[in-house]
PDB file of C-alpha atoms in Angstrom:
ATOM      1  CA  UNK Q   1      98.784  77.787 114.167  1.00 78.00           C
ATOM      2  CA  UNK Q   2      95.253  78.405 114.348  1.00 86.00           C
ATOM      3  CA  UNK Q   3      93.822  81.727 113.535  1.00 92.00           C
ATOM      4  CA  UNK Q   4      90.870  83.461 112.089  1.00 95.00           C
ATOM      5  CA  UNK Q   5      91.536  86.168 109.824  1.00 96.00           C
ATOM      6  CA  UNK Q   6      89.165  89.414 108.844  1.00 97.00           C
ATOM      7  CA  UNK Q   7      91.596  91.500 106.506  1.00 96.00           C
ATOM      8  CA  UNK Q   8      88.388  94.515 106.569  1.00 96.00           C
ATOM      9  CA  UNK Q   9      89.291  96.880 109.506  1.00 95.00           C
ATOM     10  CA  UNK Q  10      86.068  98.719 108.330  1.00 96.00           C
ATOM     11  CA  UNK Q  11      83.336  98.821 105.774  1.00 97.00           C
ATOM     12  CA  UNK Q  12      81.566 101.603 104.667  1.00 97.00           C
ATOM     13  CA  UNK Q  13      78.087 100.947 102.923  1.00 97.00           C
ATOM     14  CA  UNK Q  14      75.264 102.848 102.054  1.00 97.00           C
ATOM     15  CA  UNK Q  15      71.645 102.033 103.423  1.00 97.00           C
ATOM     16  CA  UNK Q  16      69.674  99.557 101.181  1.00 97.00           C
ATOM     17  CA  UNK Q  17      72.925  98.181  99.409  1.00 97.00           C
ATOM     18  CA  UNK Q  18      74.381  94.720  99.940  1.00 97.00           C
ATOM     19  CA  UNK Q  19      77.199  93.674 102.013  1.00 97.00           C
ATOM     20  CA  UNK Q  20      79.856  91.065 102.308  1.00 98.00           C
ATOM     21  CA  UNK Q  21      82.682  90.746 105.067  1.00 98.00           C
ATOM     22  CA  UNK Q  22      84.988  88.386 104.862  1.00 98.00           C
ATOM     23  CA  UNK Q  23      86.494  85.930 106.858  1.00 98.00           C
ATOM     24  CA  UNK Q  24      89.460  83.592 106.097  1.00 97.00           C
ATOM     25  CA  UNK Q  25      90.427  80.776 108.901  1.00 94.00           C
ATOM     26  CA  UNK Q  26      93.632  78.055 109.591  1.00 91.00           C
ATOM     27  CA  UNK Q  27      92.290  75.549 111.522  1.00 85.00           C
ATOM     28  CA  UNK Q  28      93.540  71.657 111.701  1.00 77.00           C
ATOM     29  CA  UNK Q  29      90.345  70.330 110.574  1.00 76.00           C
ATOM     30  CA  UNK Q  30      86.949  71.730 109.494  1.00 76.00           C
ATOM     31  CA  UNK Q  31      86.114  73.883 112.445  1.00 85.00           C
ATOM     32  CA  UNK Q  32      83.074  74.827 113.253  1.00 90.00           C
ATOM     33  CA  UNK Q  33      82.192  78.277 112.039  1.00 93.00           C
ATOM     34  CA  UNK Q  34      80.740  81.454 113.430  1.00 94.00           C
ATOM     35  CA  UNK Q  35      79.535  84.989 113.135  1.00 96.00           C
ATOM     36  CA  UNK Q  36      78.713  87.271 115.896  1.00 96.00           C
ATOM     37  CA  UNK Q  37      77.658  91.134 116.492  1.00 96.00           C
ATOM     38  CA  UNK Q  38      78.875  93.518 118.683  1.00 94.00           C
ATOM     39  CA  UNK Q  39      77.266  96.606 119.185  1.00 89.00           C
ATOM     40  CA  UNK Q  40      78.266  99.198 121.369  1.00 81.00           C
ATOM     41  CA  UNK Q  41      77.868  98.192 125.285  1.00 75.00           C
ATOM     42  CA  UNK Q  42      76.777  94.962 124.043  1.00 80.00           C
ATOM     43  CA  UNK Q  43      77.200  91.276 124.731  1.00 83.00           C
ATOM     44  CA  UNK Q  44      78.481  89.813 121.426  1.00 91.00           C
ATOM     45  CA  UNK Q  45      75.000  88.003 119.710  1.00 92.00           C
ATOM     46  CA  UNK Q  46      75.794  85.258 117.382  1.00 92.00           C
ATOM     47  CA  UNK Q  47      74.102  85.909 114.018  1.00 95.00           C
ATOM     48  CA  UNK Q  48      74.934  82.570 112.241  1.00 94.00           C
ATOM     49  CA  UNK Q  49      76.762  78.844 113.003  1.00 92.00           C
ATOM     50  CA  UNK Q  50      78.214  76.143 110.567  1.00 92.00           C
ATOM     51  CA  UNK Q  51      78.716  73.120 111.621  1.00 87.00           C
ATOM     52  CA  UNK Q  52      78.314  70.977 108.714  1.00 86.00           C
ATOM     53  CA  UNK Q  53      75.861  70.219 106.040  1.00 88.00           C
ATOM     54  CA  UNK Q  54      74.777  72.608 103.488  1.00 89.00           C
ATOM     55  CA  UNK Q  55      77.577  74.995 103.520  1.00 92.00           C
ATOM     56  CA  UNK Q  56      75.530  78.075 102.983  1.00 96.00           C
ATOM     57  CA  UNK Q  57      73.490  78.875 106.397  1.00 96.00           C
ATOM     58  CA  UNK Q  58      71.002  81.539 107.025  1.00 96.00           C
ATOM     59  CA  UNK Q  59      70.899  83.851 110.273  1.00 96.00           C
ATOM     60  CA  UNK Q  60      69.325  86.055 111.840  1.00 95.00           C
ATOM     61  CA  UNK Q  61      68.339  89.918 110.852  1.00 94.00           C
ATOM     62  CA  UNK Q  62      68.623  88.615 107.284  1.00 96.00           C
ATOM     63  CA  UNK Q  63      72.202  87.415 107.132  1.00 97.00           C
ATOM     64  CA  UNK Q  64      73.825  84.411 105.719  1.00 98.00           C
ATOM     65  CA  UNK Q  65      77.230  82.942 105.116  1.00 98.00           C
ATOM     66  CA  UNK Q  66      78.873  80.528 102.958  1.00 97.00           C
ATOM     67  CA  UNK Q  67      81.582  77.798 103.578  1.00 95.00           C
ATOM     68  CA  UNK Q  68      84.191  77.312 101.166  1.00 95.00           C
ATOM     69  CA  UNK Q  69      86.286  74.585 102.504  1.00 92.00           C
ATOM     70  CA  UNK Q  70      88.562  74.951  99.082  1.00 92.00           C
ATOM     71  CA  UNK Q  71      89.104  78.912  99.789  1.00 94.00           C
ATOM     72  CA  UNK Q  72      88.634  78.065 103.488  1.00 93.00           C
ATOM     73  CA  UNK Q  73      86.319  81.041 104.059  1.00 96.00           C
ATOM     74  CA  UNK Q  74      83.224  81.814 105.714  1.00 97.00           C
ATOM     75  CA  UNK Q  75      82.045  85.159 104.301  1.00 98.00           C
ATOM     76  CA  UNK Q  76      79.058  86.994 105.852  1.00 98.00           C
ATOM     77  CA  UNK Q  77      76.379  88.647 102.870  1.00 98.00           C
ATOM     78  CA  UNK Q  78      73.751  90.495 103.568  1.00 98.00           C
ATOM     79  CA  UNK Q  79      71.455  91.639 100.134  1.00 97.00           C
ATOM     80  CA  UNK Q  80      69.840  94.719 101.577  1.00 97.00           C
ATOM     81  CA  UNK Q  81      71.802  96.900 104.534  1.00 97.00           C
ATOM     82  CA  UNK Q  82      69.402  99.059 107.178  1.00 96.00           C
ATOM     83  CA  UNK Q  83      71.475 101.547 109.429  1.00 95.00           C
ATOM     84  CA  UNK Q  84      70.821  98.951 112.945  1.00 94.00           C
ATOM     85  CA  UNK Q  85      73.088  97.024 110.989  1.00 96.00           C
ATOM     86  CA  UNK Q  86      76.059  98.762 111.852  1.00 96.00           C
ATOM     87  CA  UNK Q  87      78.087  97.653 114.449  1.00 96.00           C
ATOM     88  CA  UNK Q  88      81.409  95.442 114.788  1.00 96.00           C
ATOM     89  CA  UNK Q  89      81.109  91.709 113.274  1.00 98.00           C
ATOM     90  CA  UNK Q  90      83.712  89.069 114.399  1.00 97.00           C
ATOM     91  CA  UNK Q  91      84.041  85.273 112.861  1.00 97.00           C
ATOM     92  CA  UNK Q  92      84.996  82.846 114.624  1.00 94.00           C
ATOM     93  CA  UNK Q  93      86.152  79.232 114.865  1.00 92.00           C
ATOM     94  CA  UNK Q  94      86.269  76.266 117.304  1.00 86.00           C
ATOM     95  CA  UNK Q  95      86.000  72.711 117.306  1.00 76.00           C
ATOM     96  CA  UNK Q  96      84.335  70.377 120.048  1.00 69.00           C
ATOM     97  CA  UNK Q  97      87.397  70.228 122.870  1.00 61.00           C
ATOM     98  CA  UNK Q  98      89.421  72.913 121.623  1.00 65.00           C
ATOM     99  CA  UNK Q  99      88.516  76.823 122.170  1.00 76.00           C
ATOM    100  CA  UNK Q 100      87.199  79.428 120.041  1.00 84.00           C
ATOM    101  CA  UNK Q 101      89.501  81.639 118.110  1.00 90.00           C
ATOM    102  CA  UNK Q 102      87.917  84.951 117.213  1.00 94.00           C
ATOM    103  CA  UNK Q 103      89.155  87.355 114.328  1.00 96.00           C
ATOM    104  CA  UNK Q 104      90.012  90.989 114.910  1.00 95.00           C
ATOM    105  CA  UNK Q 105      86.444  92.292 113.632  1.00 96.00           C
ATOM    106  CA  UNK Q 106      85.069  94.121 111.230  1.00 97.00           C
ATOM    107  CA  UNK Q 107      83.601  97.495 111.795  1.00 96.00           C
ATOM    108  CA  UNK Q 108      80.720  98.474 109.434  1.00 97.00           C
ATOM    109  CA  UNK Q 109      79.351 102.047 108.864  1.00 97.00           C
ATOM    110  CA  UNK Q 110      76.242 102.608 107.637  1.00 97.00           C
ATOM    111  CA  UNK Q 111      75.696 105.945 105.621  1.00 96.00           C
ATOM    112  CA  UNK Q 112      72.685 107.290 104.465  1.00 90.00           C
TER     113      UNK Q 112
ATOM    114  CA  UNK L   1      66.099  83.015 130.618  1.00 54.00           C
ATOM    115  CA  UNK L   2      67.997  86.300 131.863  1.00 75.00           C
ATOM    116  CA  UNK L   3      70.911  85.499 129.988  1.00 91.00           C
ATOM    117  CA  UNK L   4      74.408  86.161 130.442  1.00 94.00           C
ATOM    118  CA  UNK L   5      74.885  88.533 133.427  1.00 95.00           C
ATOM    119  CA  UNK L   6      78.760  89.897 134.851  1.00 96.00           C
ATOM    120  CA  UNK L   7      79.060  92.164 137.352  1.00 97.00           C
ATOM    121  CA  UNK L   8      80.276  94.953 137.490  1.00 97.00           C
ATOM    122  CA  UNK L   9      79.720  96.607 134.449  1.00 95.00           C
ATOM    123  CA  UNK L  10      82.679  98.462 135.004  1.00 96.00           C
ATOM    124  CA  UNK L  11      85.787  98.797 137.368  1.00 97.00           C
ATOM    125  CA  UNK L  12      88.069 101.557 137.792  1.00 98.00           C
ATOM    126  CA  UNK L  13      91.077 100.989 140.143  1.00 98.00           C
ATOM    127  CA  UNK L  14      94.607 101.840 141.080  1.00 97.00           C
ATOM    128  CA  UNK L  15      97.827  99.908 140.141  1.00 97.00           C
ATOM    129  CA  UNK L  16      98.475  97.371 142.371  1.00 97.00           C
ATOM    130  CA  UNK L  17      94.972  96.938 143.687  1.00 98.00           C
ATOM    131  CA  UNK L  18      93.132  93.576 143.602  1.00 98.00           C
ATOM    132  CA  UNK L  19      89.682  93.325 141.862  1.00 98.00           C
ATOM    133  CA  UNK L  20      87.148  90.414 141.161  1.00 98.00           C
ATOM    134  CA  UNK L  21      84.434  90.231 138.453  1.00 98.00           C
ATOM    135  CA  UNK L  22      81.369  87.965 138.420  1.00 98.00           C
ATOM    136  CA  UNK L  23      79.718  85.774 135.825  1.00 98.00           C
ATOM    137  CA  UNK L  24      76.004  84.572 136.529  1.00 97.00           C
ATOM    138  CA  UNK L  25      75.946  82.099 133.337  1.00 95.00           C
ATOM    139  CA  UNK L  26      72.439  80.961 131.868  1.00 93.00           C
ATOM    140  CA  UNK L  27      71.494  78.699 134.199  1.00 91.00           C
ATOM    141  CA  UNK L  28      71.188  75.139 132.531  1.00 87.00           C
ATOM    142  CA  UNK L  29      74.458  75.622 130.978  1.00 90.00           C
ATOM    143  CA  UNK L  30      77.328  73.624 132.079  1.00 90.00           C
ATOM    144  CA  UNK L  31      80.298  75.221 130.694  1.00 91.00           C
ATOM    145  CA  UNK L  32      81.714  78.715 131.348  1.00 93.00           C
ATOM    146  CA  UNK L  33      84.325  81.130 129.844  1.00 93.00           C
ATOM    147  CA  UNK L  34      86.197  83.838 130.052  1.00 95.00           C
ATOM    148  CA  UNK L  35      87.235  86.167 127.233  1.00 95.00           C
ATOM    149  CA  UNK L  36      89.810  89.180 127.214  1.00 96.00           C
ATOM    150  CA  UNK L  37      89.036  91.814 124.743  1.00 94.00           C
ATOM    151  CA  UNK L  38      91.138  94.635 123.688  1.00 93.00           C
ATOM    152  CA  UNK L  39      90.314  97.751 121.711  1.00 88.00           C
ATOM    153  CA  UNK L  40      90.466  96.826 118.203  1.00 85.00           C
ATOM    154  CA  UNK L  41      90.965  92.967 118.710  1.00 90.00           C
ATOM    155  CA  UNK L  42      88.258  90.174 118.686  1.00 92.00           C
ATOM    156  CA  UNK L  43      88.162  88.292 122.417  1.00 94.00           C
ATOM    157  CA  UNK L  44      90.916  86.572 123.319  1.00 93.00           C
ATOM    158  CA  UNK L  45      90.139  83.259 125.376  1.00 91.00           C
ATOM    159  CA  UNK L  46      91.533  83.498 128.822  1.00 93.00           C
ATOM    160  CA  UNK L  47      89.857  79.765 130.354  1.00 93.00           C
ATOM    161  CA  UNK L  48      86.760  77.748 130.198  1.00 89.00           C
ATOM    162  CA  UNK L  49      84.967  75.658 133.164  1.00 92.00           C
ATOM    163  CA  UNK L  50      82.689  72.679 132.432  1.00 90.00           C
ATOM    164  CA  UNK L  51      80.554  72.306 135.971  1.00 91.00           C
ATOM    165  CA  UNK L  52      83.280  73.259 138.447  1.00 92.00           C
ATOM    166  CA  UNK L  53      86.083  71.886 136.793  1.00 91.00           C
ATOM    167  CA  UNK L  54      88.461  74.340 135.231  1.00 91.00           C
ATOM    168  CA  UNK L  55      89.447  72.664 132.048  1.00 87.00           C
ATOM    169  CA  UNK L  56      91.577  75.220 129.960  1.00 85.00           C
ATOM    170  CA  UNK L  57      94.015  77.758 131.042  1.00 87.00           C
ATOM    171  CA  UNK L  58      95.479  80.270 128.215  1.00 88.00           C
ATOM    172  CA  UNK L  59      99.132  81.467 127.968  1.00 85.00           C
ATOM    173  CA  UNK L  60      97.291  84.559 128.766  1.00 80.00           C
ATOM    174  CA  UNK L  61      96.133  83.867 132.182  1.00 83.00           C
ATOM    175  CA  UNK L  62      99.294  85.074 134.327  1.00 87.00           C
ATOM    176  CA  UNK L  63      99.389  83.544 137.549  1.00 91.00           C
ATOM    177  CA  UNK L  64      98.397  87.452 139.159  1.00 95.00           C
ATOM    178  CA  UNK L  65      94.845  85.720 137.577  1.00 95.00           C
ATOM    179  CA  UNK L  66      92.651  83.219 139.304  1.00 95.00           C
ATOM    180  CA  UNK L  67      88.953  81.958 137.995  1.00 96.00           C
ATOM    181  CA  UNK L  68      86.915  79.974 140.328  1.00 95.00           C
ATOM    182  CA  UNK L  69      83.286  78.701 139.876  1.00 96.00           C
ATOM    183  CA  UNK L  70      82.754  76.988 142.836  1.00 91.00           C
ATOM    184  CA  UNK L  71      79.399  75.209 142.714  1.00 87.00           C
ATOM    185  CA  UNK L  72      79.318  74.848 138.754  1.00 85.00           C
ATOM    186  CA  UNK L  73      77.053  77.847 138.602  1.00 91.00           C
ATOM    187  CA  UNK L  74      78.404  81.664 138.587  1.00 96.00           C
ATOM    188  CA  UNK L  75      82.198  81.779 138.225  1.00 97.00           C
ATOM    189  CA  UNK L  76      84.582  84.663 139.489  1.00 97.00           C
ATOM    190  CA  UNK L  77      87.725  86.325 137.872  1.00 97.00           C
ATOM    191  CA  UNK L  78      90.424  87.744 140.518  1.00 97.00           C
ATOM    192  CA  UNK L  79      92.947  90.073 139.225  1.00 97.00           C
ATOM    193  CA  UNK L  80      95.872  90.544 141.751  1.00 97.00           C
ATOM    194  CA  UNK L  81      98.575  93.298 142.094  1.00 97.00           C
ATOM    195  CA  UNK L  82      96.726  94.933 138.747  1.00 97.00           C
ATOM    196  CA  UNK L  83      98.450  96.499 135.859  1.00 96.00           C
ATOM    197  CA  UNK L  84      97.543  99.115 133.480  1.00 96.00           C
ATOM    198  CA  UNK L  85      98.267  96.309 130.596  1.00 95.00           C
ATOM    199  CA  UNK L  86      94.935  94.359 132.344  1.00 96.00           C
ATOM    200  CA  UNK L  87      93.026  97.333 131.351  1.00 97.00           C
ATOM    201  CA  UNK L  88      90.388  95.693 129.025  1.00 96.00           C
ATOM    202  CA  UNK L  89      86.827  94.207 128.504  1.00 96.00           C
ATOM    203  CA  UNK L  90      86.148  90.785 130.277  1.00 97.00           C
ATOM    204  CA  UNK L  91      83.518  89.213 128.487  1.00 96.00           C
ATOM    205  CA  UNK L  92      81.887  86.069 130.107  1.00 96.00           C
ATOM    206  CA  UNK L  93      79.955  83.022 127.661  1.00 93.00           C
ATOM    207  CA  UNK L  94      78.446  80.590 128.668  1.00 92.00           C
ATOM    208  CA  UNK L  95      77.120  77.257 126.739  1.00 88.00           C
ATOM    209  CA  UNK L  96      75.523  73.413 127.102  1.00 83.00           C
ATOM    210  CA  UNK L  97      77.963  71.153 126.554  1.00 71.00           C
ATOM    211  CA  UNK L  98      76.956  69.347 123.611  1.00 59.00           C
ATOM    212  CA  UNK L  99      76.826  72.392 121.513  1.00 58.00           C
ATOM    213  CA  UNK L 100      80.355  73.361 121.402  1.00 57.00           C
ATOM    214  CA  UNK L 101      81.121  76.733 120.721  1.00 57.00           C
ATOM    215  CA  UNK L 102      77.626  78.076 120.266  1.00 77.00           C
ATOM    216  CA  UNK L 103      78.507  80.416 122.908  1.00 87.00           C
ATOM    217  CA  UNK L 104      76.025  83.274 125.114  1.00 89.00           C
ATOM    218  CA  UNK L 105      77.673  86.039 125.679  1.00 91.00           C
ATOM    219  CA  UNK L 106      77.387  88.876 128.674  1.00 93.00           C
ATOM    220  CA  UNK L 107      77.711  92.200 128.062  1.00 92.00           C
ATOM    221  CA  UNK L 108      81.339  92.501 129.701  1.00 94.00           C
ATOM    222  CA  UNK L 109      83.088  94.461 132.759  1.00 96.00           C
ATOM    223  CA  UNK L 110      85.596  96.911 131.891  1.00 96.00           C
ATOM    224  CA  UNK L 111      88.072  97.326 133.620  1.00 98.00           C
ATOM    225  CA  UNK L 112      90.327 100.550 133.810  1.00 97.00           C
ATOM    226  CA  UNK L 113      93.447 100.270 135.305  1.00 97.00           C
ATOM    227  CA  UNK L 114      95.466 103.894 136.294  1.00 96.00           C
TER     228      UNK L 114
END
């Protein structure tokens, strides 16, 4: 069965330091790949896409996230966290015909 | 470009009552969804449009619900006979077709049911 997976319920990371969530997927075939940001009484705002190509993409707000088709992952780094930054971060995967699967989100905290 | 817009923002009601949301989708995009979202839980896809067709239907989408988009613009999501399980965050997306899954979202009605 399909499914994206985010085994991080939450993340707690201090201002300035780096940050990586994690995302594992099961997919058929190479799905396409995204990140997205929810913050509170917000619209979810897609940060990042893979599609294909160079398997580590940049984002917006200074993210970036790398495919590993062996590991099947598409973790989400950021070098240097700033407090906007927290907020809940879902991956997610779909294919051209087929839907989009989210995972069950990460929530980051920011401390300062 | 006003994005994404669903109306209402958000909907209290009774058990039992009927309620409809809107979706006002960016307006050169052709396809439409509908997302369920729970607390703690990433959207859950509920049915897409492309134009006016309705193309997908989940397991999710009892037949108490009912999505329309009549004129392959804004699209409407009828609850009937609600219950309090439907209590949740609708999220609408909308996207151009040949950019598959690069989805806009709105900012979501939610939906209270007592």
């Amino acid at each position: 069965a399909q499914s994206v997976t985010q085994p991080d319920i939450h993340i707690t990371v201090s201002e300035g330091a780096s940050l990586e969530l994690r995302c594992n997927y099961s997919y058929g075939a190479t799905p396409y790949l995204f990140w997205y940001v929810q913050s509170p009484g917000q619209g979810l705002q897609l940060l990042l896409k893979y599609f294909s190509g160079d398997t580590l993409v940049q984002g917006i707000k200074g993210f970036e996230a790398e495919f590993k088709r062996s590991q099947s992952s598409f973790n989400l780094r950021k070098p240097s966290v700033h407090w906007s930054d927290a907020a809940e971060y879902f991956c997610a995967a779909g294919s051209r015909g087929f839907k989009t699967i989210f995972g069950a989100g990460t929530r980051l905290f920011v401390k300062a | 470009d006003t994005g994404v817009s669903q109306n209402p923002r958000h909907k209290i009601t009774k058990r039992g009552q009927n309620v409809t949301f809107r979706c006002d989708p960016i307006s050169e995009h052709n396809r439409l969804y509908w997302y369920r979202q729970t607390l703690g839980q990433g959207p859950e896809f509920l049915t897409y449009f492309q134009n006016e067709a309705q193309l997908e239907k989940s397991r999710l989408l009892s037949d108490r619900f009912s999505a329309e988009r009549p004129k392959g613009s804004f699209s409407t999501l009828e609850i009937q006979r609600t219950e309090q399980g439907d209590s949740a965050m609708y999220l609408c997306a909308s996207s151009l077709g040949d950019r598959e899954g690069e989805q806009f979202f709105g900012p979501g009605t939610r939906l209270t049911v007592l």
